[in-house]
Amino acid sequence: MNEAHEELCSSAEWGDHLATVLVPWALGSPGIDTGPLGDDVLEIGPGYGLVTDLLRERVPRLTIVEIDPALAAALRVRLRDTTVEVFE
């Protein structure tokens, strides 16, 4: 990951865009019932965990897999005592 990617993906602006545009679009348009995501959802490549934060509000249990050791360690600390399990 380069510095520009790192800066964008960890920014509040990107988090707002995810919350207001991308995640709602991915989960279905407003007014269209896409059904539940399920009881145990898998997220692959959460990076800084901005989508993780949005998903964990919607599902009982979330499992995430992150390949970057530093990001996985940071997520493990930040998401301790939540319903999210982090794998590297």
PDB file of C-alpha atoms in Angstrom:
ATOM      1  CA  MET A   1       0.000   0.000   0.000  1.00  0.00           C
ATOM      2  CA  ASN A   2       1.411   3.417  -0.893  1.00  0.00           C
ATOM      3  CA  GLU A   3       1.152   6.569   1.232  1.00  0.00           C
ATOM      4  CA  ALA A   4      -1.686   8.083  -0.813  1.00  0.00           C
ATOM      5  CA  HIS A   5      -3.749   4.900  -0.469  1.00  0.00           C
ATOM      6  CA  GLU A   6      -3.007   4.744   3.245  1.00  0.00           C
ATOM      7  CA  GLU A   7      -3.995   8.392   3.734  1.00  0.00           C
ATOM      8  CA  LEU A   8      -7.258   8.040   1.795  1.00  0.00           C
ATOM      9  CA  CYS A   9      -8.375   4.734   3.298  1.00  0.00           C
ATOM     10  CA  SER A  10      -7.888   5.916   6.869  1.00  0.00           C
ATOM     11  CA  SER A  11      -9.507   9.339   6.401  1.00  0.00           C
ATOM     12  CA  ALA A  12     -12.756  10.590   7.906  1.00  0.00           C
ATOM     13  CA  GLU A  13     -13.859  11.709   4.441  1.00  0.00           C
ATOM     14  CA  TRP A  14     -13.525   8.169   3.084  1.00  0.00           C
ATOM     15  CA  GLY A  15     -15.362   6.832   6.127  1.00  0.00           C
ATOM     16  CA  ASP A  16     -18.227   9.251   5.461  1.00  0.00           C
ATOM     17  CA  HIS A  17     -18.331   8.233   1.778  1.00  0.00           C
ATOM     18  CA  LEU A  18     -18.450   4.567   2.761  1.00  0.00           C
ATOM     19  CA  ALA A  19     -21.238   5.168   5.273  1.00  0.00           C
ATOM     20  CA  THR A  20     -23.404   7.352   3.057  1.00  0.00           C
ATOM     21  CA  VAL A  21     -22.765   6.047  -0.467  1.00  0.00           C
ATOM     22  CA  LEU A  22     -20.832   2.820  -0.979  1.00  0.00           C
ATOM     23  CA  VAL A  23     -22.065   0.534   1.790  1.00  0.00           C
ATOM     24  CA  PRO A  24     -25.743   1.490   1.346  1.00  0.00           C
ATOM     25  CA  TRP A  25     -25.337   0.930  -2.410  1.00  0.00           C
ATOM     26  CA  ALA A  26     -23.670  -2.458  -1.849  1.00  0.00           C
ATOM     27  CA  LEU A  27     -26.356  -3.569   0.598  1.00  0.00           C
ATOM     28  CA  GLY A  28     -29.232  -2.411  -1.599  1.00  0.00           C
ATOM     29  CA  SER A  29     -30.986   0.783  -2.414  1.00  0.00           C
ATOM     30  CA  PRO A  30     -33.131   2.460   0.247  1.00  0.00           C
ATOM     31  CA  GLY A  31     -36.606   0.995   0.246  1.00  0.00           C
ATOM     32  CA  ILE A  32     -35.461  -2.312  -1.263  1.00  0.00           C
ATOM     33  CA  ASP A  33     -35.276  -5.148   1.236  1.00  0.00           C
ATOM     34  CA  THR A  34     -32.127  -7.149   0.471  1.00  0.00           C
ATOM     35  CA  GLY A  35     -32.714  -9.411   3.440  1.00  0.00           C
ATOM     36  CA  PRO A  36     -30.412  -9.963   6.380  1.00  0.00           C
ATOM     37  CA  LEU A  37     -26.692 -10.349   5.879  1.00  0.00           C
ATOM     38  CA  GLY A  38     -26.694 -13.389   8.145  1.00  0.00           C
ATOM     39  CA  ASP A  39     -25.622 -14.217  11.657  1.00  0.00           C
ATOM     40  CA  ASP A  40     -21.896 -14.577  10.902  1.00  0.00           C
ATOM     41  CA  VAL A  41     -20.425 -12.425   8.141  1.00  0.00           C
ATOM     42  CA  LEU A  42     -16.918 -12.674   6.669  1.00  0.00           C
ATOM     43  CA  GLU A  43     -15.057  -9.552   5.567  1.00  0.00           C
ATOM     44  CA  ILE A  44     -11.860 -10.085   3.601  1.00  0.00           C
ATOM     45  CA  GLY A  45      -9.267  -7.325   3.545  1.00  0.00           C
ATOM     46  CA  PRO A  46     -10.726  -4.809   5.998  1.00  0.00           C
ATOM     47  CA  GLY A  47      -7.640  -2.589   5.921  1.00  0.00           C
ATOM     48  CA  TYR A  48      -8.247   0.132   8.499  1.00  0.00           C
ATOM     49  CA  GLY A  49     -11.661  -1.281   9.390  1.00  0.00           C
ATOM     50  CA  LEU A  50     -13.924   1.526   8.225  1.00  0.00           C
ATOM     51  CA  VAL A  51     -16.341  -0.904   6.547  1.00  0.00           C
ATOM     52  CA  THR A  52     -15.877  -3.250   9.495  1.00  0.00           C
ATOM     53  CA  ASP A  53     -17.321  -0.586  11.784  1.00  0.00           C
ATOM     54  CA  LEU A  54     -20.370  -0.241   9.536  1.00  0.00           C
ATOM     55  CA  LEU A  55     -20.890  -4.000   9.195  1.00  0.00           C
ATOM     56  CA  ARG A  56     -20.542  -4.794  12.890  1.00  0.00           C
ATOM     57  CA  GLU A  57     -23.502  -2.512  13.603  1.00  0.00           C
ATOM     58  CA  ARG A  58     -25.637  -4.681  11.285  1.00  0.00           C
ATOM     59  CA  VAL A  59     -24.663  -8.261  12.137  1.00  0.00           C
ATOM     60  CA  PRO A  60     -24.470 -10.334  15.331  1.00  0.00           C
ATOM     61  CA  ARG A  61     -20.984 -11.657  14.540  1.00  0.00           C
ATOM     62  CA  LEU A  62     -18.293 -10.508  12.105  1.00  0.00           C
ATOM     63  CA  THR A  63     -15.110 -12.349  11.172  1.00  0.00           C
ATOM     64  CA  ILE A  64     -12.414 -10.381   9.370  1.00  0.00           C
ATOM     65  CA  VAL A  65      -9.264 -11.566   7.610  1.00  0.00           C
ATOM     66  CA  GLU A  66      -6.438  -9.064   7.065  1.00  0.00           C
ATOM     67  CA  ILE A  67      -3.143 -10.007   5.393  1.00  0.00           C
ATOM     68  CA  ASP A  68      -1.127  -7.044   6.696  1.00  0.00           C
ATOM     69  CA  PRO A  69       0.271  -7.921  10.156  1.00  0.00           C
ATOM     70  CA  ALA A  70       0.324  -4.320  11.404  1.00  0.00           C
ATOM     71  CA  LEU A  71      -3.247  -3.629  10.299  1.00  0.00           C
ATOM     72  CA  ALA A  72      -4.464  -6.940  11.747  1.00  0.00           C
ATOM     73  CA  ALA A  73      -2.780  -6.176  15.075  1.00  0.00           C
ATOM     74  CA  ALA A  74      -4.285  -2.675  15.202  1.00  0.00           C
ATOM     75  CA  LEU A  75      -7.742  -4.036  14.389  1.00  0.00           C
ATOM     76  CA  ARG A  76      -7.393  -6.750  17.007  1.00  0.00           C
ATOM     77  CA  VAL A  77      -6.659  -4.111  19.661  1.00  0.00           C
ATOM     78  CA  ARG A  78      -9.324  -1.646  18.485  1.00  0.00           C
ATOM     79  CA  LEU A  79     -12.049  -4.300  18.172  1.00  0.00           C
ATOM     80  CA  ARG A  80     -11.282  -6.119  21.411  1.00  0.00           C
ATOM     81  CA  ASP A  81     -14.446  -6.767  23.430  1.00  0.00           C
ATOM     82  CA  THR A  82     -16.698  -6.579  20.362  1.00  0.00           C
ATOM     83  CA  THR A  83     -18.413  -9.240  18.278  1.00  0.00           C
ATOM     84  CA  VAL A  84     -15.597  -9.055  15.712  1.00  0.00           C
ATOM     85  CA  GLU A  85     -12.941 -11.754  15.422  1.00  0.00           C
ATOM     86  CA  VAL A  86      -9.740 -10.788  13.599  1.00  0.00           C
ATOM     87  CA  PHE A  87      -7.565 -13.274  11.685  1.00  0.00           C
ATOM     88  CA  GLU A  88      -4.265 -12.541  10.008  1.00  0.00           C
TER      89      GLU A  88
END
